[in-house]
Amino acid sequence: MKMIIAQLKEHLKLVIGVSIVLILVVFFWLKSTTNRIEDTPILSDKISVPEQNAQPNSKKLIESQKSEINKQIMVDIKGAVKKPAVYKVNSNARVNDVITLAGGLTSQADGKSINLAQKVTDEMIIYVASVGENVTAVPSSSPTDKAINEQGKAVTTTSDKVNINTADIAQLQTLKGIGAKKAQDILDYREQNGPFKTPEELGKVSGFGEKTIEKLRESITVD
């Protein structure tokens, strides 16, 4: 009987020892697995949006506005200024800016003939009249005048069309595409043949074709 009890005790010790080993193995295995899970990076299901794309289109709008401001246009200024010429200016420039580039007004200039606050446009002609000339400034509130100015025509109002029968060489040069030579040709024709009966009669003057007359039709009169 004592022998049986001793054998049971030995078996019990063996079972306890094996159990302890199994518990330790399971413990270390679980600990190792936990560490691997913690070290594994977690992938987010959210899509990261690049910071530059997350910004609104205001940046592009600002850049576009800066580009428009920096755009260069050509403006021709004539008449009673110290340095009449063609000048390159920013697209947001005003008549006053162009006059400053031209050295300012002469002592004979009629300040009432121009609108210093008017915005200039590409290919625009600015004519500063001298005292005594019948030229008035363009009212900025007039839609019709604005349309003409955007096409680079004379800076006078639409009601003040250039009369090609009475205009002098300076007034004729306010017309788009008319330089000193063409203006003189008109004067020469008028002296030799008398006043023009219709605007189309300009076609008889050297250098004036149908296209040129068509462009001038809304800016000239013979009355």
PDB file of C-alpha atoms in Angstrom:
ATOM      1  CA  MET A   1       0.000   0.000   0.000  1.00  0.00           C
ATOM      2  CA  LYS A   2       2.810   2.349   0.903  1.00  0.00           C
ATOM      3  CA  MET A   3       4.415   1.545  -2.429  1.00  0.00           C
ATOM      4  CA  ILE A   4       1.291   2.485  -4.345  1.00  0.00           C
ATOM      5  CA  ILE A   5       1.010   5.776  -2.480  1.00  0.00           C
ATOM      6  CA  ALA A   6       4.666   6.567  -3.249  1.00  0.00           C
ATOM      7  CA  GLN A   7       4.124   5.840  -6.950  1.00  0.00           C
ATOM      8  CA  LEU A   8       1.061   8.108  -7.009  1.00  0.00           C
ATOM      9  CA  LYS A   9       3.088  10.900  -5.437  1.00  0.00           C
ATOM     10  CA  GLU A  10       5.766  10.477  -8.099  1.00  0.00           C
ATOM     11  CA  HIS A  11       3.160  10.557 -10.866  1.00  0.00           C
ATOM     12  CA  LEU A  12       1.562  13.628  -9.289  1.00  0.00           C
ATOM     13  CA  LYS A  13       4.890  15.454  -9.207  1.00  0.00           C
ATOM     14  CA  LEU A  14       5.464  14.552 -12.839  1.00  0.00           C
ATOM     15  CA  VAL A  15       2.021  15.791 -13.857  1.00  0.00           C
ATOM     16  CA  ILE A  16       2.517  19.037 -11.932  1.00  0.00           C
ATOM     17  CA  GLY A  17       5.934  19.557 -13.526  1.00  0.00           C
ATOM     18  CA  VAL A  18       4.612  18.947 -17.041  1.00  0.00           C
ATOM     19  CA  SER A  19       1.671  21.270 -16.379  1.00  0.00           C
ATOM     20  CA  ILE A  20       4.002  24.036 -15.207  1.00  0.00           C
ATOM     21  CA  VAL A  21       6.132  23.632 -18.335  1.00  0.00           C
ATOM     22  CA  LEU A  22       3.025  23.753 -20.559  1.00  0.00           C
ATOM     23  CA  ILE A  23       1.760  26.854 -18.770  1.00  0.00           C
ATOM     24  CA  LEU A  24       5.115  28.588 -19.250  1.00  0.00           C
ATOM     25  CA  VAL A  25       5.237  27.628 -22.935  1.00  0.00           C
ATOM     26  CA  VAL A  26       1.711  28.937 -23.502  1.00  0.00           C
ATOM     27  CA  PHE A  27       2.522  32.138 -21.571  1.00  0.00           C
ATOM     28  CA  PHE A  28       5.619  32.954 -23.594  1.00  0.00           C
ATOM     29  CA  TRP A  29       3.868  32.066 -26.856  1.00  0.00           C
ATOM     30  CA  LEU A  30       0.975  34.414 -26.069  1.00  0.00           C
ATOM     31  CA  LYS A  31       3.379  37.168 -25.057  1.00  0.00           C
ATOM     32  CA  SER A  32       5.358  36.797 -28.274  1.00  0.00           C
ATOM     33  CA  THR A  33       2.159  36.915 -30.372  1.00  0.00           C
ATOM     34  CA  THR A  34       0.967  40.049 -28.567  1.00  0.00           C
ATOM     35  CA  ASN A  35       4.254  41.821 -29.251  1.00  0.00           C
ATOM     36  CA  ARG A  36       4.057  41.012 -32.958  1.00  0.00           C
ATOM     37  CA  ILE A  37       0.515  42.395 -33.151  1.00  0.00           C
ATOM     38  CA  GLU A  38       1.563  45.626 -31.412  1.00  0.00           C
ATOM     39  CA  ASP A  39       4.514  46.052 -33.770  1.00  0.00           C
ATOM     40  CA  THR A  40       2.344  45.610 -36.870  1.00  0.00           C
ATOM     41  CA  PRO A  41       1.378  49.068 -38.370  1.00  0.00           C
ATOM     42  CA  ILE A  42      -2.345  49.715 -38.516  1.00  0.00           C
ATOM     43  CA  LEU A  43      -3.550  50.783 -41.953  1.00  0.00           C
ATOM     44  CA  SER A  44      -6.137  53.522 -41.826  1.00  0.00           C
ATOM     45  CA  ASP A  45      -9.189  53.172 -44.034  1.00  0.00           C
ATOM     46  CA  LYS A  46      -9.142  56.924 -44.565  1.00  0.00           C
ATOM     47  CA  ILE A  47      -7.634  58.289 -47.738  1.00  0.00           C
ATOM     48  CA  SER A  48      -5.128  61.024 -46.976  1.00  0.00           C
ATOM     49  CA  VAL A  49      -5.687  64.097 -49.084  1.00  0.00           C
ATOM     50  CA  PRO A  50      -2.544  66.005 -50.122  1.00  0.00           C
ATOM     51  CA  GLU A  51      -2.386  69.303 -48.336  1.00  0.00           C
ATOM     52  CA  GLN A  52      -2.020  71.256 -51.544  1.00  0.00           C
ATOM     53  CA  ASN A  53      -5.197  69.678 -52.966  1.00  0.00           C
ATOM     54  CA  ALA A  54      -7.104  70.321 -49.764  1.00  0.00           C
ATOM     55  CA  GLN A  55      -6.680  74.028 -50.194  1.00  0.00           C
ATOM     56  CA  PRO A  56      -9.448  75.861 -52.106  1.00  0.00           C
ATOM     57  CA  ASN A  57      -8.943  77.297 -55.563  1.00  0.00           C
ATOM     58  CA  SER A  58      -8.324  80.720 -54.062  1.00  0.00           C
ATOM     59  CA  LYS A  59      -4.573  80.333 -54.600  1.00  0.00           C
ATOM     60  CA  LYS A  60      -5.043  79.766 -58.336  1.00  0.00           C
ATOM     61  CA  LEU A  61      -7.483  82.687 -58.464  1.00  0.00           C
ATOM     62  CA  ILE A  62      -4.967  85.011 -56.796  1.00  0.00           C
ATOM     63  CA  GLU A  63      -2.227  83.899 -59.203  1.00  0.00           C
ATOM     64  CA  SER A  64      -4.575  84.504 -62.142  1.00  0.00           C
ATOM     65  CA  GLN A  65      -5.385  87.999 -60.874  1.00  0.00           C
ATOM     66  CA  LYS A  66      -1.690  88.796 -60.425  1.00  0.00           C
ATOM     67  CA  SER A  67      -1.016  87.584 -63.962  1.00  0.00           C
ATOM     68  CA  GLU A  68      -3.788  89.813 -65.315  1.00  0.00           C
ATOM     69  CA  ILE A  69      -2.426  92.826 -63.435  1.00  0.00           C
ATOM     70  CA  ASN A  70       1.079  92.200 -64.766  1.00  0.00           C
ATOM     71  CA  LYS A  71      -0.147  91.858 -68.353  1.00  0.00           C
ATOM     72  CA  GLN A  72       1.437  94.466 -70.620  1.00  0.00           C
ATOM     73  CA  ILE A  73      -0.550  96.445 -73.197  1.00  0.00           C
ATOM     74  CA  MET A  74       0.363  99.122 -75.757  1.00  0.00           C
ATOM     75  CA  VAL A  75      -1.148 102.610 -75.623  1.00  0.00           C
ATOM     76  CA  ASP A  76      -0.604 105.464 -78.095  1.00  0.00           C
ATOM     77  CA  ILE A  77      -0.700 108.974 -76.613  1.00  0.00           C
ATOM     78  CA  LYS A  78      -0.796 112.049 -78.857  1.00  0.00           C
ATOM     79  CA  GLY A  79      -1.446 115.761 -78.693  1.00  0.00           C
ATOM     80  CA  ALA A  80      -0.434 118.203 -75.982  1.00  0.00           C
ATOM     81  CA  VAL A  81       2.013 116.042 -74.020  1.00  0.00           C
ATOM     82  CA  LYS A  82       5.768 116.496 -73.773  1.00  0.00           C
ATOM     83  CA  LYS A  83       6.715 113.078 -75.181  1.00  0.00           C
ATOM     84  CA  PRO A  84       3.940 111.713 -77.445  1.00  0.00           C
ATOM     85  CA  ALA A  85       4.676 108.083 -78.332  1.00  0.00           C
ATOM     86  CA  VAL A  86       3.516 104.492 -77.944  1.00  0.00           C
ATOM     87  CA  TYR A  87       4.020 103.235 -74.377  1.00  0.00           C
ATOM     88  CA  LYS A  88       3.896  99.790 -72.783  1.00  0.00           C
ATOM     89  CA  VAL A  89       1.903  99.814 -69.527  1.00  0.00           C
ATOM     90  CA  ASN A  90       0.189  97.363 -67.175  1.00  0.00           C
ATOM     91  CA  SER A  91      -3.368  96.412 -68.077  1.00  0.00           C
ATOM     92  CA  ASN A  92      -4.694  98.105 -64.915  1.00  0.00           C
ATOM     93  CA  ALA A  93      -3.077 101.462 -65.739  1.00  0.00           C
ATOM     94  CA  ARG A  94      -5.036 104.719 -66.001  1.00  0.00           C
ATOM     95  CA  VAL A  95      -4.811 107.627 -68.433  1.00  0.00           C
ATOM     96  CA  ASN A  96      -2.953 109.591 -65.776  1.00  0.00           C
ATOM     97  CA  ASP A  97      -0.227 106.899 -65.655  1.00  0.00           C
ATOM     98  CA  VAL A  98       0.321 107.123 -69.412  1.00  0.00           C
ATOM     99  CA  ILE A  99       0.490 110.929 -69.304  1.00  0.00           C
ATOM    100  CA  THR A 100       3.138 110.656 -66.582  1.00  0.00           C
ATOM    101  CA  LEU A 101       5.193 108.351 -68.821  1.00  0.00           C
ATOM    102  CA  ALA A 102       4.801 110.882 -71.614  1.00  0.00           C
ATOM    103  CA  GLY A 103       6.447 113.564 -69.476  1.00  0.00           C
ATOM    104  CA  GLY A 104       3.225 115.265 -68.440  1.00  0.00           C
ATOM    105  CA  LEU A 105       0.996 117.828 -70.137  1.00  0.00           C
ATOM    106  CA  THR A 106       2.324 120.818 -72.031  1.00  0.00           C
ATOM    107  CA  SER A 107       1.397 124.364 -71.080  1.00  0.00           C
ATOM    108  CA  GLN A 108      -1.100 124.447 -73.993  1.00  0.00           C
ATOM    109  CA  ALA A 109      -2.926 121.285 -72.888  1.00  0.00           C
ATOM    110  CA  ASP A 110      -6.642 121.418 -72.167  1.00  0.00           C
ATOM    111  CA  GLY A 111      -7.172 119.314 -69.034  1.00  0.00           C
ATOM    112  CA  LYS A 112     -10.906 119.112 -69.736  1.00  0.00           C
ATOM    113  CA  SER A 113     -10.290 117.082 -72.893  1.00  0.00           C
ATOM    114  CA  ILE A 114      -9.211 113.952 -70.982  1.00  0.00           C
ATOM    115  CA  ASN A 115     -10.418 111.742 -68.166  1.00  0.00           C
ATOM    116  CA  LEU A 116      -7.357 111.088 -66.012  1.00  0.00           C
ATOM    117  CA  ALA A 117      -9.105 108.308 -64.063  1.00  0.00           C
ATOM    118  CA  GLN A 118     -10.108 106.305 -67.142  1.00  0.00           C
ATOM    119  CA  LYS A 119      -8.645 102.798 -67.446  1.00  0.00           C
ATOM    120  CA  VAL A 120      -6.619 102.234 -70.602  1.00  0.00           C
ATOM    121  CA  THR A 121      -6.978  99.299 -72.989  1.00  0.00           C
ATOM    122  CA  ASP A 122      -4.704  97.623 -75.503  1.00  0.00           C
ATOM    123  CA  GLU A 123      -4.221  99.613 -78.751  1.00  0.00           C
ATOM    124  CA  MET A 124      -5.984 102.614 -77.206  1.00  0.00           C
ATOM    125  CA  ILE A 125      -5.280 106.101 -78.540  1.00  0.00           C
ATOM    126  CA  ILE A 126      -5.217 108.938 -76.019  1.00  0.00           C
ATOM    127  CA  TYR A 127      -5.439 112.386 -77.546  1.00  0.00           C
ATOM    128  CA  VAL A 128      -4.784 115.405 -75.324  1.00  0.00           C
ATOM    129  CA  ALA A 129      -6.273 118.455 -76.950  1.00  0.00           C
ATOM    130  CA  SER A 130      -4.810 121.932 -76.781  1.00  0.00           C
ATOM    131  CA  VAL A 131      -6.769 124.865 -75.441  1.00  0.00           C
ATOM    132  CA  GLY A 132      -9.286 125.963 -78.080  1.00  0.00           C
ATOM    133  CA  GLU A 133      -9.782 122.531 -79.660  1.00  0.00           C
ATOM    134  CA  ASN A 134     -13.315 121.149 -79.507  1.00  0.00           C
ATOM    135  CA  VAL A 135     -12.564 117.827 -77.805  1.00  0.00           C
ATOM    136  CA  THR A 136     -14.186 116.640 -74.588  1.00  0.00           C
ATOM    137  CA  ALA A 137     -13.308 113.876 -72.165  1.00  0.00           C
ATOM    138  CA  VAL A 138     -15.090 110.548 -72.309  1.00  0.00           C
ATOM    139  CA  PRO A 139     -17.754 110.132 -69.582  1.00  0.00           C
ATOM    140  CA  SER A 140     -16.804 106.900 -67.817  1.00  0.00           C
ATOM    141  CA  SER A 141     -20.452 106.020 -67.168  1.00  0.00           C
ATOM    142  CA  SER A 142     -21.402 105.791 -70.841  1.00  0.00           C
ATOM    143  CA  PRO A 143     -21.689 102.142 -72.069  1.00  0.00           C
ATOM    144  CA  THR A 144     -21.368 103.168 -75.711  1.00  0.00           C
ATOM    145  CA  ASP A 145     -18.199 105.146 -75.099  1.00  0.00           C
ATOM    146  CA  LYS A 146     -16.739 102.251 -73.127  1.00  0.00           C
ATOM    147  CA  ALA A 147     -17.276  99.834 -75.998  1.00  0.00           C
ATOM    148  CA  ILE A 148     -15.480 102.120 -78.396  1.00  0.00           C
ATOM    149  CA  ASN A 149     -12.564 102.634 -76.042  1.00  0.00           C
ATOM    150  CA  GLU A 150     -12.092  98.871 -75.640  1.00  0.00           C
ATOM    151  CA  GLN A 151     -11.563  98.680 -79.382  1.00  0.00           C
ATOM    152  CA  GLY A 152      -8.823 101.287 -79.108  1.00  0.00           C
ATOM    153  CA  LYS A 153     -10.633 104.057 -80.944  1.00  0.00           C
ATOM    154  CA  ALA A 154     -10.636 107.772 -80.214  1.00  0.00           C
ATOM    155  CA  VAL A 155     -10.975 108.990 -76.656  1.00  0.00           C
ATOM    156  CA  THR A 156     -13.771 111.372 -77.595  1.00  0.00           C
ATOM    157  CA  THR A 157     -17.463 110.644 -77.146  1.00  0.00           C
ATOM    158  CA  THR A 158     -19.439 108.895 -79.881  1.00  0.00           C
ATOM    159  CA  SER A 159     -21.376 112.092 -80.498  1.00  0.00           C
ATOM    160  CA  ASP A 160     -18.082 113.835 -81.274  1.00  0.00           C
ATOM    161  CA  LYS A 161     -17.164 111.860 -84.367  1.00  0.00           C
ATOM    162  CA  VAL A 162     -14.219 113.192 -86.298  1.00  0.00           C
ATOM    163  CA  ASN A 163     -15.409 115.266 -89.217  1.00  0.00           C
ATOM    164  CA  ILE A 164     -12.978 114.408 -91.999  1.00  0.00           C
ATOM    165  CA  ASN A 165     -13.971 117.603 -93.815  1.00  0.00           C
ATOM    166  CA  THR A 166     -12.982 119.957 -90.998  1.00  0.00           C
ATOM    167  CA  ALA A 167     -10.504 118.015 -88.823  1.00  0.00           C
ATOM    168  CA  ASP A 168      -6.862 119.086 -88.707  1.00  0.00           C
ATOM    169  CA  ILE A 169      -3.944 116.676 -88.878  1.00  0.00           C
ATOM    170  CA  ALA A 170      -3.857 116.134 -85.093  1.00  0.00           C
ATOM    171  CA  GLN A 171      -7.562 115.309 -84.892  1.00  0.00           C
ATOM    172  CA  LEU A 172      -7.325 112.894 -87.818  1.00  0.00           C
ATOM    173  CA  GLN A 173      -4.560 111.024 -86.010  1.00  0.00           C
ATOM    174  CA  THR A 174      -6.925 110.242 -83.156  1.00  0.00           C
ATOM    175  CA  LEU A 175      -8.610 107.753 -85.489  1.00  0.00           C
ATOM    176  CA  LYS A 176      -7.483 104.155 -85.169  1.00  0.00           C
ATOM    177  CA  GLY A 177      -4.839 103.239 -87.719  1.00  0.00           C
ATOM    178  CA  ILE A 178      -4.367 106.813 -88.944  1.00  0.00           C
ATOM    179  CA  GLY A 179      -0.827 108.084 -88.625  1.00  0.00           C
ATOM    180  CA  ALA A 180       0.746 111.330 -89.743  1.00  0.00           C
ATOM    181  CA  LYS A 181       1.120 110.239 -93.389  1.00  0.00           C
ATOM    182  CA  LYS A 182      -2.476 109.087 -93.857  1.00  0.00           C
ATOM    183  CA  ALA A 183      -3.774 112.162 -92.075  1.00  0.00           C
ATOM    184  CA  GLN A 184      -1.771 114.370 -94.452  1.00  0.00           C
ATOM    185  CA  ASP A 185      -3.072 112.375 -97.439  1.00  0.00           C
ATOM    186  CA  ILE A 186      -6.628 113.148 -96.325  1.00  0.00           C
ATOM    187  CA  LEU A 187      -5.841 116.856 -96.054  1.00  0.00           C
ATOM    188  CA  ASP A 188      -4.179 116.852 -99.479  1.00  0.00           C
ATOM    189  CA  TYR A 189      -7.147 115.105-101.101  1.00  0.00           C
ATOM    190  CA  ARG A 190      -9.548 117.540 -99.441  1.00  0.00           C
ATOM    191  CA  GLU A 191      -7.622 120.560-100.716  1.00  0.00           C
ATOM    192  CA  GLN A 192      -7.471 119.202-104.269  1.00  0.00           C
ATOM    193  CA  ASN A 193     -10.990 117.761-104.571  1.00  0.00           C
ATOM    194  CA  GLY A 194     -13.092 119.622-102.036  1.00  0.00           C
ATOM    195  CA  PRO A 195     -14.961 118.162 -99.052  1.00  0.00           C
ATOM    196  CA  PHE A 196     -15.873 114.485 -98.832  1.00  0.00           C
ATOM    197  CA  LYS A 197     -19.495 113.802 -99.715  1.00  0.00           C
ATOM    198  CA  THR A 198     -19.623 110.390 -97.992  1.00  0.00           C
ATOM    199  CA  PRO A 199     -17.279 108.413 -95.695  1.00  0.00           C
ATOM    200  CA  GLU A 200     -16.878 105.864 -98.510  1.00  0.00           C
ATOM    201  CA  GLU A 201     -15.145 108.546-100.604  1.00  0.00           C
ATOM    202  CA  LEU A 202     -12.097 107.951 -98.379  1.00  0.00           C
ATOM    203  CA  GLY A 203     -11.489 104.992-100.673  1.00  0.00           C
ATOM    204  CA  LYS A 204     -10.180 107.443-103.268  1.00  0.00           C
ATOM    205  CA  VAL A 205      -7.376 108.457-100.919  1.00  0.00           C
ATOM    206  CA  SER A 206      -4.168 106.461-101.214  1.00  0.00           C
ATOM    207  CA  GLY A 207      -3.859 103.776 -98.528  1.00  0.00           C
ATOM    208  CA  PHE A 208      -7.565 103.536 -97.684  1.00  0.00           C
ATOM    209  CA  GLY A 209      -9.205 100.250 -98.636  1.00  0.00           C
ATOM    210  CA  GLU A 210     -12.636  98.852 -97.856  1.00  0.00           C
ATOM    211  CA  LYS A 211     -11.507  97.228 -94.607  1.00  0.00           C
ATOM    212  CA  THR A 212      -9.960 100.449 -93.321  1.00  0.00           C
ATOM    213  CA  ILE A 213     -13.072 102.453 -94.153  1.00  0.00           C
ATOM    214  CA  GLU A 214     -15.255  99.840 -92.446  1.00  0.00           C
ATOM    215  CA  LYS A 215     -13.205 100.152 -89.246  1.00  0.00           C
ATOM    216  CA  LEU A 216     -13.494 103.947 -89.348  1.00  0.00           C
ATOM    217  CA  ARG A 217     -17.193 104.101 -90.255  1.00  0.00           C
ATOM    218  CA  GLU A 218     -18.415 104.528 -86.652  1.00  0.00           C
ATOM    219  CA  SER A 219     -15.766 107.139 -85.845  1.00  0.00           C
ATOM    220  CA  ILE A 220     -16.033 109.563 -88.742  1.00  0.00           C
ATOM    221  CA  THR A 221     -18.586 111.876 -90.282  1.00  0.00           C
ATOM    222  CA  VAL A 222     -18.744 114.258 -93.244  1.00  0.00           C
ATOM    223  CA  ASP A 223     -21.525 116.511 -91.825  1.00  0.00           C
TER     224      ASP A 223
END
